[in-house]
mmCIF file of C-alpha atoms in Angstrom:
data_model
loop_
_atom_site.group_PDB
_atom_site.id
_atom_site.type_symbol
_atom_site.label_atom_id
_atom_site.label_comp_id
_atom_site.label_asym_id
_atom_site.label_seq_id
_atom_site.Cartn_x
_atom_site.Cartn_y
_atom_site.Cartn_z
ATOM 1 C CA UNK A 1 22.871 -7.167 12.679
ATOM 2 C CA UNK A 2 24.760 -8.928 15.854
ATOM 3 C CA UNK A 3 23.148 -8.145 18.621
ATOM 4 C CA UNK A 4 25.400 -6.504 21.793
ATOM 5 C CA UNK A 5 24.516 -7.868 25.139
ATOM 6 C CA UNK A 6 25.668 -4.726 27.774
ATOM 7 C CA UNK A 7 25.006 -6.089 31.575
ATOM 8 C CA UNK A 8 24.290 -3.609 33.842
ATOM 9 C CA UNK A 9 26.535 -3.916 37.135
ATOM 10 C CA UNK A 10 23.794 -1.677 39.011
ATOM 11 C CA UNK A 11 21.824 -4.824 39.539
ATOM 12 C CA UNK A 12 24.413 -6.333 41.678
ATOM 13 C CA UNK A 13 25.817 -6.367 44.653
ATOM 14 C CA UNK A 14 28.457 -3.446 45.127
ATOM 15 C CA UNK A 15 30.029 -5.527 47.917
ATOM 16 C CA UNK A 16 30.656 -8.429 45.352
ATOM 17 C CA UNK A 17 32.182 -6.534 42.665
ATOM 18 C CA UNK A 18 35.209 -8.267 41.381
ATOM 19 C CA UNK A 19 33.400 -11.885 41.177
ATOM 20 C CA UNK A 20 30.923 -9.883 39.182
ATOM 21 C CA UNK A 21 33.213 -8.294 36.845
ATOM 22 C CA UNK A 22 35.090 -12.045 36.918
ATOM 23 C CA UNK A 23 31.914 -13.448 36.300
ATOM 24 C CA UNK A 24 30.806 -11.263 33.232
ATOM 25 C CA UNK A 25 34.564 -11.348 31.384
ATOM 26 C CA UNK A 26 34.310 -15.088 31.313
ATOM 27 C CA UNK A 27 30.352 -14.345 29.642
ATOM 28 C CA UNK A 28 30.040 -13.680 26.037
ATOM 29 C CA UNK A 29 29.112 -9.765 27.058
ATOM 30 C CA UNK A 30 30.679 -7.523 24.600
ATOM 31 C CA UNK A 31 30.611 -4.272 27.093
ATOM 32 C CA UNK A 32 29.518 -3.733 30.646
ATOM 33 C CA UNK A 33 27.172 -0.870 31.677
ATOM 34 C CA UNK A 34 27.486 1.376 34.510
ATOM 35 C CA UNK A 35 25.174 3.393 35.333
ATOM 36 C CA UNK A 36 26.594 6.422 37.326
ATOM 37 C CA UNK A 37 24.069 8.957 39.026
ATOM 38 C CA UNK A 38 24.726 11.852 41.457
ATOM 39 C CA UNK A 39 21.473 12.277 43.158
ATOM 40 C CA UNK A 40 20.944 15.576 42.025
ATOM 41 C CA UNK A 41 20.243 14.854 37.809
ATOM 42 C CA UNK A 42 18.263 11.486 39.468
ATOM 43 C CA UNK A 43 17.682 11.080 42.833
ATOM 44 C CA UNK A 44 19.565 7.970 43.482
ATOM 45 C CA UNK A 45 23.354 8.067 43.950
ATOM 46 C CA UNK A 46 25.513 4.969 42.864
ATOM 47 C CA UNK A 47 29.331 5.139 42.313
ATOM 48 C CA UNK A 48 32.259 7.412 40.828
ATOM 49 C CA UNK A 49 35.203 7.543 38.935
ATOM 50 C CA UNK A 50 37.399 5.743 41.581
ATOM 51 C CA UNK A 51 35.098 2.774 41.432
ATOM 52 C CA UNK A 52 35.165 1.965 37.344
ATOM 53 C CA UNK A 53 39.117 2.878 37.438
ATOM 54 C CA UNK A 54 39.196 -0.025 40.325
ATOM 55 C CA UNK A 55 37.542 -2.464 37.918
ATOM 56 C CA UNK A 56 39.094 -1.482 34.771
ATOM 57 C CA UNK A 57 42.308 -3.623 35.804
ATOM 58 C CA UNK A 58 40.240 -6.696 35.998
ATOM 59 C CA UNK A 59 38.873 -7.177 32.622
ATOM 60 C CA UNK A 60 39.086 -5.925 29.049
ATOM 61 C CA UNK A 61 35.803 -5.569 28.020
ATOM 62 C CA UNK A 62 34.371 -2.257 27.069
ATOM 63 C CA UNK A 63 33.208 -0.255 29.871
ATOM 64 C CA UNK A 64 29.840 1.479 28.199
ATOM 65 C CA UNK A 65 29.073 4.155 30.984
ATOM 66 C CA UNK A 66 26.041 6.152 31.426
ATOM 67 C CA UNK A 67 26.113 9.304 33.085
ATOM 68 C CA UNK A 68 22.784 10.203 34.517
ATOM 69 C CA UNK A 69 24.502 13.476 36.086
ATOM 70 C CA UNK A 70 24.164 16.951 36.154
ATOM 71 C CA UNK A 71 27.474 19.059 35.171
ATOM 72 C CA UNK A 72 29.092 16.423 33.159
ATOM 73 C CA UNK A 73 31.869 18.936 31.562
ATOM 74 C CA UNK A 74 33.180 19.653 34.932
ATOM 75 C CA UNK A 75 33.615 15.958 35.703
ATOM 76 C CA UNK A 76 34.034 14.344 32.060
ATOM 77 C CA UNK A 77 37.818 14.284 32.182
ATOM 78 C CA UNK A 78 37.553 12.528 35.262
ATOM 79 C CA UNK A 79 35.424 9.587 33.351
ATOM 80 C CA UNK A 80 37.545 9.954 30.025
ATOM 81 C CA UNK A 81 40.965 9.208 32.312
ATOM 82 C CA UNK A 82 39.781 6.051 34.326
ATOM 83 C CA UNK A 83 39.368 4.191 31.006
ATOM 84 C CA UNK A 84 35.715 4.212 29.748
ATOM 85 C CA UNK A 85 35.354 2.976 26.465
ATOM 86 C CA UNK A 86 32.062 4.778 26.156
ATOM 87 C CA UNK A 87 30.831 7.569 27.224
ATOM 88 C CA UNK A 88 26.947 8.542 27.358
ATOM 89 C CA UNK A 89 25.622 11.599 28.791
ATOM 90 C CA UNK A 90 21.298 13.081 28.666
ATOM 91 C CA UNK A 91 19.897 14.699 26.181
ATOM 92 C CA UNK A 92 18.353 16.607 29.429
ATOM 93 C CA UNK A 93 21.647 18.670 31.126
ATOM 94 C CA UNK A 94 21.357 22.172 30.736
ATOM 95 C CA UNK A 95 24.920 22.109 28.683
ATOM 96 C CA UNK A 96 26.480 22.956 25.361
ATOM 97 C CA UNK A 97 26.142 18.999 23.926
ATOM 98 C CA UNK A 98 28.620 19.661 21.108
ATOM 99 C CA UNK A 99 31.059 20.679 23.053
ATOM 100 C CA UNK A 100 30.861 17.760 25.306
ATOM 101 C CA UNK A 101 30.590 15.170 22.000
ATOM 102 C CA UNK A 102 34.117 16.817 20.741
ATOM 103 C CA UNK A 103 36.035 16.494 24.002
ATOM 104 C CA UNK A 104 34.701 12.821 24.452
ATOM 105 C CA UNK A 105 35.949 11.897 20.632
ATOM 106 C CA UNK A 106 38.837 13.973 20.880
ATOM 107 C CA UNK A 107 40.068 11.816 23.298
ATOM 108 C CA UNK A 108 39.123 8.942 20.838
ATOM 109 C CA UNK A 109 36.115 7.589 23.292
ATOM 110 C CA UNK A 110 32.928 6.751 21.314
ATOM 111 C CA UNK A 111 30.333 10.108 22.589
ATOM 112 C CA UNK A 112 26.353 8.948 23.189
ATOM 113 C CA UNK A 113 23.670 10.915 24.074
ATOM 114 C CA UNK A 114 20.813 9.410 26.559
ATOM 115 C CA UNK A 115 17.042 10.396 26.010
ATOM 116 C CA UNK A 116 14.412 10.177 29.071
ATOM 117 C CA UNK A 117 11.131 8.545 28.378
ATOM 118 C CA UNK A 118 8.762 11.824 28.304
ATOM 119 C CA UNK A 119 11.588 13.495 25.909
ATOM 120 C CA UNK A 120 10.804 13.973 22.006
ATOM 121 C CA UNK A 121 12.784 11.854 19.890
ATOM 122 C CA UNK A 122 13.430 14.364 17.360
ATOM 123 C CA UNK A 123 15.304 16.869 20.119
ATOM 124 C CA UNK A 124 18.082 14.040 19.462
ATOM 125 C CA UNK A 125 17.970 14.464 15.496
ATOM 126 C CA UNK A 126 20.692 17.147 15.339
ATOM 127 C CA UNK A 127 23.228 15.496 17.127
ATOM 128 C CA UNK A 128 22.993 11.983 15.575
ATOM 129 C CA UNK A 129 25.557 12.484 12.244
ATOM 130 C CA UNK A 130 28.017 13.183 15.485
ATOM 131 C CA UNK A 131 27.125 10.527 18.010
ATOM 132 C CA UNK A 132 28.107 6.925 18.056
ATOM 133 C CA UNK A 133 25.082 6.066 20.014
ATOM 134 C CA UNK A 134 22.317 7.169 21.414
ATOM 135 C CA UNK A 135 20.267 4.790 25.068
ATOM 136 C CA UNK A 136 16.762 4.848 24.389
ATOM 137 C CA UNK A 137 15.365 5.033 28.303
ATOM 138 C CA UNK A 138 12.347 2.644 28.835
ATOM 139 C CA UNK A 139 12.466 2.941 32.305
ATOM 140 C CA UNK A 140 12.888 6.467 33.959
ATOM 141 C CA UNK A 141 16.038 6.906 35.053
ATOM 142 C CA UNK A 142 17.199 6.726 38.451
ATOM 143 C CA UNK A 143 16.062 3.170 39.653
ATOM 144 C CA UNK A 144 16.900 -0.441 38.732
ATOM 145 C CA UNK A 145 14.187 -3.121 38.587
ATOM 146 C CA UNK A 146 11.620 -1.205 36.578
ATOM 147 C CA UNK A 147 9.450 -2.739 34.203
ATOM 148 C CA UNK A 148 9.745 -1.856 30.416
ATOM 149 C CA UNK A 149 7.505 0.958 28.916
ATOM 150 C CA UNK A 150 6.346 -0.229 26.065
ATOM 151 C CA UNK A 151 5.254 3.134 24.783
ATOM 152 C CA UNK A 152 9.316 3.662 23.881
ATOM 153 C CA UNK A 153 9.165 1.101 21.438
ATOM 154 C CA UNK A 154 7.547 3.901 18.572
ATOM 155 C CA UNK A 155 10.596 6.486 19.266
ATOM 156 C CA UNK A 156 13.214 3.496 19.279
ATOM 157 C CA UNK A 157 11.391 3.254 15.384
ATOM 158 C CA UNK A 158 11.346 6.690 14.936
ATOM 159 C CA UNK A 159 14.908 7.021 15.423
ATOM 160 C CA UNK A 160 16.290 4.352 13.518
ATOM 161 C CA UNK A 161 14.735 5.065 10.592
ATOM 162 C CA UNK A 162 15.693 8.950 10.750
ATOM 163 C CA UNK A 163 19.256 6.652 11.202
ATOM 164 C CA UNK A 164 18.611 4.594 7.718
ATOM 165 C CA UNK A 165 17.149 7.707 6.215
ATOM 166 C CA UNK A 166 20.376 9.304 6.724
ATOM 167 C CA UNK A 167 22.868 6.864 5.903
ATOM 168 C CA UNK A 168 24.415 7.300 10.130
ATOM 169 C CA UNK A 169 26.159 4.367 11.425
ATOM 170 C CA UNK A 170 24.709 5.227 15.449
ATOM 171 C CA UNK A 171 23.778 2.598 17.583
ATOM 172 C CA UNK A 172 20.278 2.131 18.994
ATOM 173 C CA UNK A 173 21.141 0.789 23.157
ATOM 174 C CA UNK A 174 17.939 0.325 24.537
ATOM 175 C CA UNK A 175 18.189 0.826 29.186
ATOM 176 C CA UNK A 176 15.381 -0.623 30.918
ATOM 177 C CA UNK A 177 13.207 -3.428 31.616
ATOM 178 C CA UNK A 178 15.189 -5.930 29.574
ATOM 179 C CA UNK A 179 14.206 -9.669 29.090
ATOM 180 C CA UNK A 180 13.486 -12.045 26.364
ATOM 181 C CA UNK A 181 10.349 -10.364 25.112
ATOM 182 C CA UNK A 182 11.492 -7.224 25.695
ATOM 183 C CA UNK A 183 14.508 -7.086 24.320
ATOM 184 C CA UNK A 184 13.325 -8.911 20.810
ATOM 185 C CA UNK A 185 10.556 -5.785 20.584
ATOM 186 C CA UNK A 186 13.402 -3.455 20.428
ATOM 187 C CA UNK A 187 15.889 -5.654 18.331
ATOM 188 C CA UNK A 188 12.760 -5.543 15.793
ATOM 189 C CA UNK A 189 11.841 -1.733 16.127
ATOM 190 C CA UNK A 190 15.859 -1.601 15.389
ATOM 191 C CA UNK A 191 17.868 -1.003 18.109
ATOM 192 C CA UNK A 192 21.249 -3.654 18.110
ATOM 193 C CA UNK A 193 22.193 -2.901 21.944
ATOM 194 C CA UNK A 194 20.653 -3.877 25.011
ATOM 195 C CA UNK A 195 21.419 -3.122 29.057
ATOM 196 C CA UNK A 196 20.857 -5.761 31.121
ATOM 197 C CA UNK A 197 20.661 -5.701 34.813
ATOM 198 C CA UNK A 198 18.014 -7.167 37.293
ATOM 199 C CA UNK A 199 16.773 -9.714 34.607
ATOM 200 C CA UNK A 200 20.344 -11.269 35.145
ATOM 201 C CA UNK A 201 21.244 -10.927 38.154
ATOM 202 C CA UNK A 202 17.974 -12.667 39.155
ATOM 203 C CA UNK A 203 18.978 -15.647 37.386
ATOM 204 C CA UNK A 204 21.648 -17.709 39.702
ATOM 205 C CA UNK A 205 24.623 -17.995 37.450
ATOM 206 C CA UNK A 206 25.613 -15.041 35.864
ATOM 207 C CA UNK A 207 27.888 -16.104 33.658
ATOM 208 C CA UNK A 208 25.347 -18.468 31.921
ATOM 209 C CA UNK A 209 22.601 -15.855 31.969
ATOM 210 C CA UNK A 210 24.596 -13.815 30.201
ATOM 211 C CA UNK A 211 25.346 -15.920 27.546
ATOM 212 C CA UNK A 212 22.115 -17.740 27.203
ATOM 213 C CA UNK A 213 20.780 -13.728 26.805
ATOM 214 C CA UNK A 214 23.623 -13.433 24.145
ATOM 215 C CA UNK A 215 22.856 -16.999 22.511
ATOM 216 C CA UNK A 216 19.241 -16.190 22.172
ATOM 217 C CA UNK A 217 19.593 -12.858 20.081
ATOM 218 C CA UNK A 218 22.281 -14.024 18.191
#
């Protein structure tokens, strides 16, 4: 299975934006992750609607976009409008999740659901026949630069064989503590997505970490 390489903008600069985005359309990157939080679901606080519509003019790749929030139906349309591709929300919020899936797909965005590290895998099993993904957290959410918790790698197993078991085309994006090693432990436990952030941005050309990341899965 081709593996996609999702780059997290969260471990850049927010100040440097558009040479980012520049710098990851000219990459081999199939999406681009953004991780939005509201300080109140997590306690950090990133970035908005506003801010992905700005960047949506500068590139055509597809904007994957994680929503570590609290009240996401009272704020979904405002994701579904500025031209996310993908839209993720937890497992977690206190919400009717089937209601959110349907007005995500009605729209015809792809709908994933988001599991923290201390949550039970199988509180995910009723909503995957419904769900075009599902992130895997092996990092708690709320921070970049977190190393990877290698305890994850059983549920990212548990759920994709619940996945084969049940004949579900849902794809496994793994959030967290991404490198080489890493990401080939979850590629093997089955998971065909994986967020990038610090690990890249660490490197000093982008672009070429990007692809070399993309070059080395594939």
């Amino acid at each position: 299975m081709k593996t996609i390489i999702s780059p997290s903008i969260l471990g850049g600069s927010f100040s440097n934006m558009e040479k980012i985005i520049k710098s990851l359309d000219n990459s081999k990157a199939e999406y681009i992750h953004f991780d939005v939080m509201d300080g109140d679901f997590v306690p950090n606080l990133t970035f908005g609607p506003q801010f992905i519509s700005n960047l949506r003019q500068q590139t055509k790749k597809v904007f994957d976009v994680h929503l570590m929030i609290n009240r996401v139906g009272k704020f979904l349309d405002n994701y579904i409008k500025v031209g996310s591709d993908i839209l993720t929300f937890h497992l977690e919020v206190e919400e009717n999740l089937h209601d959110l899936i349907k007005e995500i797909k009605n729209k015809n965005i792809k709908a994933g659901i988001a599991i923290k590290p201390n949550t039970n895998w199988e509180e995910i099993k009723e909503y995957l026949s419904v769900i075009d993904q599902v992130i895997v957290m092996t990092v708690d959410p709320g921070f970049g630069g977190q190393s990877f918790m290698h305890d994850q790698v059983e549920k990212i197993k548990n759920i994709s064989n619940y996945i084969e078991e049940n004949n579900l085309k849902v794809d496994i994006e793994i959030d967290g503590g991404v490198n080489y090693e890493t990401g080939r432990v979850c590629l093997d436990a089955g998971a065909n997505i994986l967020v990038a952030g610090s690990f890249l941005f660490n490197q000093e050309n982008l672009t070429e970490a990007t692809n070399e990341l993309y070059n080395f899965f594939n």
